[in-house]
Coordinates of N, CA and C in Angstrom, one line a residue:
M1 N 0.9 -1.2 0.0 CA 0.0 0.0 0.0 C 0.8 1.2 0.0
T2 N 0.5 2.2 -0.8 CA 1.3 3.4 -0.9 C 0.4 4.6 -0.7
S3 N 1.0 5.8 -0.3 CA 0.3 7.0 0.0 C -0.1 7.7 -1.3
S4 N -1.3 8.0 -1.5 CA -1.7 8.7 -2.7 C -2.0 10.1 -2.4
L5 N -2.0 10.5 -1.1 CA -2.2 11.9 -0.8 C -1.0 12.4 -0.1
N6 N -0.2 13.2 -0.7 CA 1.1 13.6 -0.3 C 1.3 15.1 -0.4
L7 N 2.5 15.5 0.1 CA 3.0 16.9 -0.1 C 2.9 17.3 -1.6
G8 N 2.1 18.3 -1.8 CA 1.9 18.8 -3.2 C 0.8 18.3 -3.9
S9 N 0.1 17.3 -3.4 CA -1.1 16.7 -4.0 C -2.3 17.7 -3.8
P10 N -3.1 17.8 -4.9 CA -4.4 18.6 -4.8 C -5.2 18.1 -3.5
A11 N -5.6 19.0 -2.7 CA -6.4 18.7 -1.6 C -7.8 18.1 -2.1
P12 N -8.2 17.0 -1.4 CA -9.6 16.5 -1.8 C -10.6 17.5 -1.2
S13 N -11.8 17.2 -1.7 CA -12.9 18.1 -1.3 C -13.3 17.8 0.1
I14 N -13.9 18.8 0.8 CA -14.5 18.5 2.2 C -15.9 18.2 1.9
K15 N -16.3 17.0 2.0 CA -17.7 16.6 1.8 C -18.3 16.2 3.1
V16 N -18.7 17.2 3.8 CA -19.3 17.0 5.1 C -20.8 17.6 5.1
K17 N -21.8 16.8 5.3 CA -23.2 17.3 5.3 C -23.6 17.9 6.7
D18 N -23.0 17.4 7.8 CA -23.4 17.8 9.1 C -22.4 18.7 9.8
W19 N -22.7 20.0 9.8 CA -21.7 21.0 10.4 C -22.3 21.2 11.8
L20 N -21.5 20.9 12.8 CA -22.0 21.1 14.2 C -21.6 22.5 14.8
R21 N -20.6 23.2 14.2 CA -20.2 24.4 14.6 C -19.9 25.3 13.3
G22 N -20.2 26.5 13.3 CA -19.8 27.4 12.1 C -20.6 27.1 10.9
D23 N -20.4 28.0 9.9 CA -21.1 27.9 8.7 C -20.7 26.7 7.9
P24 N -21.4 26.0 7.0 CA -21.1 24.9 6.2 C -19.9 25.4 5.3
F25 N -19.0 24.5 5.0 CA -17.8 24.7 4.2 C -18.2 24.2 2.8
S26 N -17.9 25.0 1.7 CA -18.1 24.5 0.4 C -16.8 24.1 -0.2
N27 N -15.9 25.0 -0.7 CA -14.8 24.8 -1.4 C -13.5 25.5 -0.9
F28 N -12.3 24.9 -1.1 CA -11.1 25.7 -0.8 C -11.0 26.9 -1.8
Q29 N -10.5 28.0 -1.3 CA -10.4 29.2 -2.1 C -9.0 29.5 -2.3
L30 N -8.5 29.7 -3.6 CA -7.2 30.1 -3.9 C -6.8 31.3 -3.0
G31 N -5.6 31.3 -2.5 CA -5.1 32.4 -1.7 C -5.3 32.2 -0.3
N32 N -6.1 31.3 0.2 CA -6.2 31.0 1.6 C -5.5 29.7 2.1
I33 N -5.1 29.7 3.3 CA -4.5 28.6 3.9 C -5.4 27.9 4.9
Y34 N -5.5 26.7 4.9 CA -6.5 25.9 5.7 C -5.8 24.8 6.6
I35 N -6.2 24.8 7.8 CA -5.8 23.7 8.7 C -7.0 22.8 8.9
I36 N -6.8 21.5 8.6 CA -7.9 20.6 8.8 C -7.4 19.6 9.8
E37 N -8.2 19.5 11.0 CA -7.9 18.6 12.0 C -8.9 17.5 12.1
F38 N -8.4 16.2 12.0 CA -9.3 15.1 12.1 C -9.2 14.6 13.5
F39 N -10.3 14.3 14.1 CA -10.3 13.9 15.5 C -11.5 12.8 15.8
S40 N -11.5 12.2 16.9 CA -12.5 11.3 17.3 C -12.7 11.4 18.9
T41 N -13.9 11.0 19.4 CA -14.1 11.1 20.8 C -13.4 9.9 21.5
T42 N -13.2 8.9 20.7 CA -12.6 7.6 21.2 C -11.1 7.7 21.3
C43 N -10.5 8.8 20.9 CA -9.1 9.0 21.0 C -8.8 9.9 22.2
G44 N -8.0 9.3 23.1 CA -7.6 10.0 24.3 C -6.9 11.3 24.1
Y45 N -6.1 11.5 23.0 CA -5.4 12.7 22.8 C -6.2 13.8 22.2
C46 N -7.4 13.5 21.6 CA -8.1 14.3 20.7 C -8.7 15.6 21.5
G47 N -9.2 15.3 22.7 CA -9.7 16.5 23.5 C -8.7 17.6 23.8
P48 N -7.5 17.2 24.3 CA -6.5 18.2 24.5 C -6.0 18.8 23.2
E49 N -6.0 18.0 22.1 CA -5.5 18.5 20.8 C -6.5 19.6 20.3
L50 N -7.8 19.4 20.5 CA -8.8 20.3 20.1 C -8.5 21.7 20.8
S51 N -8.2 21.6 22.1 CA -7.9 22.8 22.8 C -6.6 23.5 22.3
D52 N -5.6 22.7 21.9 CA -4.4 23.3 21.3 C -4.7 23.9 19.9
L53 N -5.7 23.3 19.2 CA -6.1 23.8 18.0 C -6.8 25.2 18.1
A54 N -7.5 25.4 19.2 CA -8.2 26.7 19.4 C -7.1 27.8 19.7
K55 N -6.1 27.3 20.5 CA -5.0 28.3 20.8 C -4.2 28.7 19.6
L56 N -4.0 27.7 18.7 CA -3.3 28.0 17.4 C -4.2 28.9 16.6
H57 N -5.5 28.7 16.6 CA -6.5 29.4 15.8 C -6.4 30.9 16.2
K58 N -6.2 31.2 17.6 CA -6.2 32.6 18.0 C -4.9 33.2 17.5
K59 N -3.8 32.4 17.6 CA -2.5 33.0 17.2 C -2.4 33.3 15.7
F60 N -2.9 32.4 14.9 CA -2.8 32.5 13.4 C -4.2 32.8 12.7
Y61 N -5.0 33.6 13.4 CA -6.3 33.7 12.9 C -6.3 34.3 11.5
T62 N -5.5 35.5 11.3 CA -5.6 36.2 10.1 C -5.0 35.4 8.9
G63 N -5.8 35.2 7.8 CA -5.3 34.5 6.7 C -5.2 33.0 6.8
V64 N -5.6 32.4 7.9 CA -5.6 31.0 8.0 C -7.0 30.6 8.5
E65 N -7.6 29.6 7.9 CA -9.0 29.0 8.2 C -8.7 27.7 8.9
F66 N -9.4 27.5 10.0 CA -9.4 26.2 10.7 C -10.6 25.4 10.6
I67 N -10.5 24.1 10.4 CA -11.7 23.2 10.3 C -11.4 21.9 11.1
G68 N -12.3 21.5 11.9 CA -12.2 20.2 12.6 C -13.2 19.3 12.1
I69 N -12.8 18.0 11.9 CA -13.7 17.0 11.3 C -13.6 15.7 12.1
A70 N -14.8 15.1 12.5 CA -14.8 13.8 13.1 C -15.3 12.9 12.0
A71 N -14.4 12.0 11.5 CA -14.7 11.2 10.3 C -14.5 9.8 10.6
S72 N -14.2 9.4 11.8 CA -13.8 8.0 12.2 C -14.5 7.7 13.5
E73 N -15.7 8.2 13.8 CA -16.3 8.0 15.1 C -16.9 6.6 15.2
E74 N -16.7 6.0 16.4 CA -17.4 4.7 16.6 C -18.5 4.8 17.5
A75 N -19.6 4.3 17.1 CA -20.9 4.3 17.8 C -21.8 3.4 17.2
A76 N -23.0 3.0 17.9 CA -23.9 2.1 17.4 C -24.6 2.6 16.2
T77 N -24.9 3.9 16.1 CA -25.6 4.5 15.1 C -25.0 5.9 14.8
A78 N -25.4 6.4 13.5 CA -24.9 7.8 13.2 C -25.3 8.8 14.2
D79 N -26.6 8.7 14.6 CA -27.1 9.6 15.6 C -26.3 9.7 16.9
D80 N -26.0 8.4 17.4 CA -25.2 8.3 18.6 C -23.9 8.9 18.4
A81 N -23.2 8.7 17.3 CA -21.9 9.2 17.0 C -21.9 10.8 17.0
R82 N -23.0 11.2 16.3 CA -23.2 12.7 16.3 C -23.2 13.3 17.7
V83 N -24.0 12.7 18.6 CA -24.2 13.2 19.9 C -22.9 13.2 20.7
Q84 N -22.1 12.1 20.5 CA -20.8 12.0 21.1 C -19.9 13.2 20.7
V85 N -19.9 13.4 19.4 CA -19.0 14.5 18.8 C -19.4 15.8 19.4
D86 N -20.7 16.1 19.3 CA -21.2 17.4 19.8 C -20.9 17.6 21.3
A87 N -21.1 16.5 22.0 CA -20.6 16.7 23.5 C -19.2 17.0 23.7
S88 N -18.3 16.3 22.9 CA -16.9 16.5 23.0 C -16.5 17.9 22.6
I89 N -17.1 18.4 21.5 CA -16.8 19.8 21.1 C -17.2 20.8 22.2
T90 N -18.4 20.6 22.8 CA -18.9 21.5 23.9 C -18.0 21.5 25.0
K91 N -17.4 20.3 25.3 CA -16.4 20.2 26.4 C -15.1 20.8 26.2
S92 N -14.5 20.5 25.0 CA -13.2 20.9 24.6 C -13.1 22.4 24.1
L93 N -14.2 22.7 23.3 CA -14.1 24.0 22.7 C -15.6 24.7 22.9
P94 N -15.8 25.1 24.1 CA -17.3 25.6 24.4 C -17.6 26.9 23.7
N95 N -16.7 27.7 23.3 CA -17.1 29.0 22.6 C -16.4 29.1 21.4
T96 N -16.1 28.0 20.6 CA -15.3 28.0 19.4 C -16.0 28.7 18.2
S97 N -15.2 29.3 17.4 CA -15.6 29.9 16.2 C -15.1 29.1 15.0
I98 N -14.4 28.0 15.4 CA -13.8 27.0 14.4 C -14.9 26.2 13.8
R99 N -15.0 26.0 12.5 CA -15.9 25.1 11.8 C -15.7 23.7 12.3
M100 N -16.7 23.1 12.7 CA -16.6 21.6 13.2 C -17.6 20.8 12.5
G101 N -17.1 19.8 11.8 CA -18.0 18.9 10.9 C -18.0 17.5 11.4
F102 N -19.1 16.7 11.1 CA -19.1 15.4 11.4 C -19.5 14.6 10.2
D103 N -18.8 13.7 9.8 CA -19.1 12.8 8.7 C -19.2 11.3 9.1
H104 N -20.2 10.7 8.8 CA -20.4 9.3 9.1 C -20.5 8.4 8.0
S105 N -20.3 9.0 6.8 CA -20.4 8.2 5.5 C -19.2 7.3 5.2
G106 N -18.0 7.8 5.8 CA -16.8 7.0 5.5 C -16.0 7.7 4.4
E107 N -16.6 8.6 3.7 CA -15.9 9.2 2.5 C -14.7 10.1 2.9
M108 N -14.9 10.9 4.0 CA -13.8 11.8 4.4 C -12.6 10.9 4.9
N109 N -13.0 9.9 5.6 CA -12.0 8.9 6.2 C -11.2 8.3 5.0
E110 N -11.9 7.9 4.0 CA -11.3 7.2 2.8 C -10.3 8.2 2.0
V111 N -10.8 9.4 1.7 CA -10.1 10.2 0.7 C -9.1 11.1 1.4
W112 N -9.1 11.3 2.7 CA -8.1 12.0 3.5 C -7.2 11.1 4.3
L113 N -7.7 10.3 5.2 CA -7.0 9.6 6.2 C -6.3 8.3 5.5
K114 N -7.1 7.5 5.0 CA -6.6 6.3 4.4 C -5.7 6.6 3.1
A115 N -6.1 7.6 2.4 CA -5.3 7.9 1.2 C -3.9 8.4 1.6
S116 N -3.8 9.0 2.7 CA -2.5 9.5 3.2 C -1.8 8.4 4.1
L117 N -2.3 7.3 4.2 CA -1.7 6.3 5.1 C -1.8 6.8 6.6
S118 N -2.8 7.5 7.0 CA -3.0 8.0 8.3 C -3.9 7.1 9.0
F119 N -3.4 6.3 9.8 CA -4.2 5.2 10.5 C -4.7 5.6 11.9
H120 N -4.3 6.8 12.4 CA -4.7 7.2 13.7 C -5.1 8.6 13.6
V121 N -6.0 9.0 14.6 CA -6.3 10.4 14.8 C -5.9 10.7 16.3
P122 N -5.5 12.0 16.5 CA -5.7 13.2 15.7 C -4.7 13.2 14.5
K123 N -5.0 13.9 13.5 CA -4.2 14.0 12.4 C -4.5 15.3 11.7
T124 N -3.4 16.1 11.4 CA -3.5 17.5 10.9 C -3.1 17.6 9.5
F125 N -3.8 18.3 8.6 CA -3.5 18.5 7.3 C -3.5 20.1 7.1
V126 N -2.4 20.5 6.3 CA -2.4 21.9 6.0 C -2.6 22.0 4.4
V127 N -3.6 22.8 4.1 CA -3.8 23.1 2.6 C -3.3 24.5 2.3
D128 N -2.4 24.6 1.3 CA -1.7 25.8 0.9 C -2.6 26.7 0.1
R129 N -2.0 27.8 -0.3 CA -2.7 28.9 -1.0 C -3.2 28.4 -2.4
D130 N -2.4 27.4 -3.0 CA -2.8 27.0 -4.3 C -3.7 25.7 -4.2
C131 N -4.2 25.4 -3.0 CA -5.1 24.3 -2.7 C -4.5 23.0 -2.8
S132 N -3.2 23.0 -2.6 CA -2.4 21.7 -2.5 C -2.0 21.4 -1.1
I133 N -1.8 20.1 -0.9 CA -1.3 19.7 0.6 C 0.0 20.2 0.8
A134 N 0.2 20.9 1.9 CA 1.5 21.5 2.4 C 2.1 20.7 3.5
F135 N 1.2 20.0 4.3 CA 1.7 19.3 5.4 C 0.7 18.2 5.9
I136 N 1.2 17.1 6.3 CA 0.4 16.0 7.0 C 1.2 15.6 8.2
G137 N 0.6 15.6 9.3 CA 1.3 15.2 10.5 C 0.6 15.5 11.8
D138 N 1.4 15.9 12.8 CA 1.0 16.2 14.1 C 0.8 17.6 14.4
L139 N -0.3 18.1 15.0 CA -0.6 19.5 15.3 C 0.6 20.2 16.0
I140 N 1.2 19.5 16.9 CA 2.3 20.1 17.6 C 3.5 20.7 16.7
M141 N 3.6 20.1 15.6 CA 4.6 20.5 14.6 C 4.2 21.9 13.9
L142 N 3.0 22.3 14.0 CA 2.6 23.5 13.3 C 3.1 24.8 13.9
E143 N 3.6 24.7 15.1 CA 4.3 26.0 15.7 C 5.4 26.3 14.9
D144 N 6.1 25.3 14.4 CA 7.3 25.6 13.6 C 6.9 25.6 12.0
V145 N 6.1 24.7 11.6 CA 5.7 24.6 10.2 C 4.9 25.7 9.6
L146 N 3.8 26.1 10.4 CA 2.8 27.0 9.8 C 3.4 28.4 9.5
P147 N 4.3 28.9 10.3 CA 4.8 30.2 9.9 C 5.6 30.1 8.5
K148 N 6.2 29.0 8.3 CA 6.9 28.7 7.1 C 6.0 28.5 5.8
V149 N 4.9 27.9 6.1 CA 3.8 27.7 5.0 C 3.4 29.1 4.8
I150 N 3.1 30.0 5.7 CA 2.6 31.3 5.5 C 3.5 32.1 4.7
D151 N 4.8 32.0 4.9 CA 5.8 32.9 4.2 C 6.2 32.2 2.9
G152 N 5.7 31.0 2.7 CA 6.0 30.4 1.4 C 7.2 29.6 1.3
S153 N 8.0 29.4 2.4 CA 9.3 28.7 2.4 C 9.2 27.2 2.7
W154 N 8.0 26.7 3.2 CA 8.0 25.4 3.7 C 8.1 24.3 2.6
R155 N 7.2 24.3 1.6 CA 7.1 23.1 0.7 C 8.4 22.8 -0.1
A156 N 9.2 23.8 -0.4 CA 10.4 23.5 -1.2 C 11.6 23.2 -0.2
S157 N 11.4 23.2 1.1 CA 12.5 23.1 2.0 C 12.9 21.6 2.2
A158 N 14.2 21.5 2.6 CA 14.6 20.0 2.8 C 13.9 19.5 4.1
E159 N 13.6 20.4 5.0 CA 12.9 19.9 6.2 C 11.5 19.3 5.8
A160 N 10.8 19.9 4.9 CA 9.4 19.5 4.5 C 9.6 18.1 3.8
K161 N 10.7 18.1 2.9 CA 10.8 16.8 2.1 C 11.2 15.6 3.0
N162 N 12.0 15.9 4.0 CA 12.5 14.9 5.0 C 11.3 14.4 5.9
A163 N 10.5 15.4 6.3 CA 9.3 15.1 7.1 C 8.3 14.2 6.3
E164 N 8.3 14.5 5.1 CA 7.3 13.8 4.2 C 7.8 12.3 3.9
K165 N 9.1 12.2 3.7 CA 9.7 10.8 3.5 C 9.5 10.0 4.8
E166 N 9.7 10.6 6.0 CA 9.5 9.9 7.3 C 8.1 9.5 7.5
R167 N 7.1 10.4 7.1 CA 5.7 10.1 7.2 C 5.3 9.0 6.4
I168 N 5.7 8.9 5.2 CA 5.3 7.9 4.2 C 5.9 6.6 4.6
A169 N 7.2 6.6 5.0 CA 7.8 5.3 5.4 C 7.1 4.7 6.6
E170 N 6.8 5.6 7.5 CA 6.1 5.1 8.7 C 4.7 4.5 8.4
G171 N 4.0 5.2 7.5 CA 2.7 4.8 7.1 C 2.7 3.5 6.3
E172 N 3.7 3.3 5.5 CA 3.8 2.1 4.7 C 4.2 0.9 5.6
T173 N 5.0 1.2 6.6 CA 5.4 0.1 7.5 C 4.2 -0.3 8.4
Y174 N 3.4 0.6 8.8 CA 2.2 0.3 9.5 C 1.2 -0.4 8.6
A175 N 1.1 0.0 7.4 CA 0.1 -0.6 6.4 C 0.5 -2.1 6.2
A176 N 1.8 -2.3 6.0 CA 2.3 -3.6 5.8 C 2.0 -4.6 6.9
A177 N 2.2 -4.0 8.1 CA 1.9 -4.8 9.3 C 0.4 -5.1 9.4
I178 N -0.4 -4.2 9.1 CA -1.8 -4.5 9.1 C -2.2 -5.5 8.1
S179 N -1.6 -5.3 6.9 CA -1.9 -6.3 5.8 C -1.5 -7.7 6.2
S180 N -0.4 -7.9 6.8 CA 0.2 -9.2 7.2 C -0.7 -9.7 8.3
M181 N -1.1 -9.0 9.3 CA -2.0 -9.4 10.3 C -3.4 -9.9 9.7
I182 N -4.0 -9.2 8.8 CA -5.2 -9.6 8.1 C -5.0 -10.9 7.4
E183 N -3.9 -11.1 6.6 CA -3.6 -12.3 5.9 C -3.4 -13.5 6.8
S184 N -2.8 -13.2 8.0 CA -2.5 -14.3 8.9 C -3.9 -14.8 9.5
R185 N -4.8 -13.9 9.8 CA -6.1 -14.2 10.3 C -6.9 -14.9 9.3
R186 N -6.8 -14.5 8.0 CA -7.5 -15.1 6.9 C -7.1 -16.6 6.8
R187 N -5.8 -16.9 6.9 CA -5.3 -18.2 6.8 C -5.7 -19.0 7.9
Q188 N -5.8 -18.5 9.2 CA -6.2 -19.2 10.3 C -7.7 -19.6 10.1
R189 N -8.5 -18.7 9.7 CA -9.9 -19.0 9.5 C -10.1 -20.0 8.4
L190 N -9.3 -20.0 7.4 CA -9.3 -21.0 6.3 C -9.0 -22.4 6.8
R191 N -7.9 -22.5 7.6 CA -7.5 -23.8 8.1 C -8.6 -24.3 9.1
H192 N -9.2 -23.4 9.9 CA -10.2 -23.8 10.8 C -11.4 -24.3 10.0
W193 N -11.8 -23.6 9.0 CA -13.0 -24.1 8.1 C -12.7 -25.4 7.5
R194 N -11.5 -25.6 7.0 CA -11.1 -26.9 6.3 C -11.2 -28.0 7.3
R195 N -10.7 -27.8 8.6 CA -10.8 -28.8 9.6 C -12.2 -29.2 9.9
R196 N -13.0 -28.2 10.0 CA -14.4 -28.4 10.4 C -15.3 -29.1 9.2
S197 N -14.8 -28.7 8.0 CA -15.6 -29.3 6.9 C -15.0 -30.6 6.3
R198 N -13.9 -31.0 6.9 CA -13.3 -32.3 6.4 C -14.2 -33.5 6.9
P199 N -14.7 -34.4 6.0 CA -15.5 -35.5 6.3 C -14.8 -36.4 7.3
L200 N -15.6 -37.0 8.3 CA -15.1 -38.0 9.2 C -14.8 -39.3 8.5
R201 N -13.6 -39.9 8.8 CA -13.3 -41.2 8.3 C -14.1 -42.3 9.1
R202 N -14.6 -43.2 8.4 CA -15.3 -44.3 9.0 C -14.2 -45.3 9.5
A203 N -14.4 -45.8 10.7 CA -13.4 -46.8 11.2 C -13.6 -48.1 10.4
S204 N -12.5 -48.7 10.0 CA -12.5 -49.9 9.1 C -13.0 -51.2 10.0
T205 N -13.7 -52.0 9.4 CA -14.3 -53.2 10.0 C -13.6 -54.5 9.7

């Protein structure tokens, strides 16, 4: 498995029907910078990270738009998941002006997280002024990365290219481990099925 969403790739669309905070988002606009933060209520780090996102939002408010998206929420129903996400936002960001979206269709998870070999949340994406991906990684890195994205020096830098290589290598390693585990379980189930379906031999008389 390889990463198809990388540094310099065109940013996928934001297809979220359920916006829990802020105005609905339509399309990326040329000239703007966007921070997209994927989170989940089942992730222990996501609550504090949303608080950190709000602090970063205040610091870089001018010229940078922030969007939070819950796209991998686990619950019995979509309504249950929505309630969980809404409660989490209320707790972590009680007075936020950041757009917060909830997607239970799986599409955002597929075209953003899985496409970039991002198997865990929280995960941060930065979309540059030309609507291309400028960064995929951890929010904590944006204290250093975002000013360089803003001044236009980040994407061509050796630092950005090295960080991208490390991210992809880590994602491919993790994907290979998952694939190996799935194949091992498939073989175990196949052996078990064959044993159960094997006809009993009659004792010779």
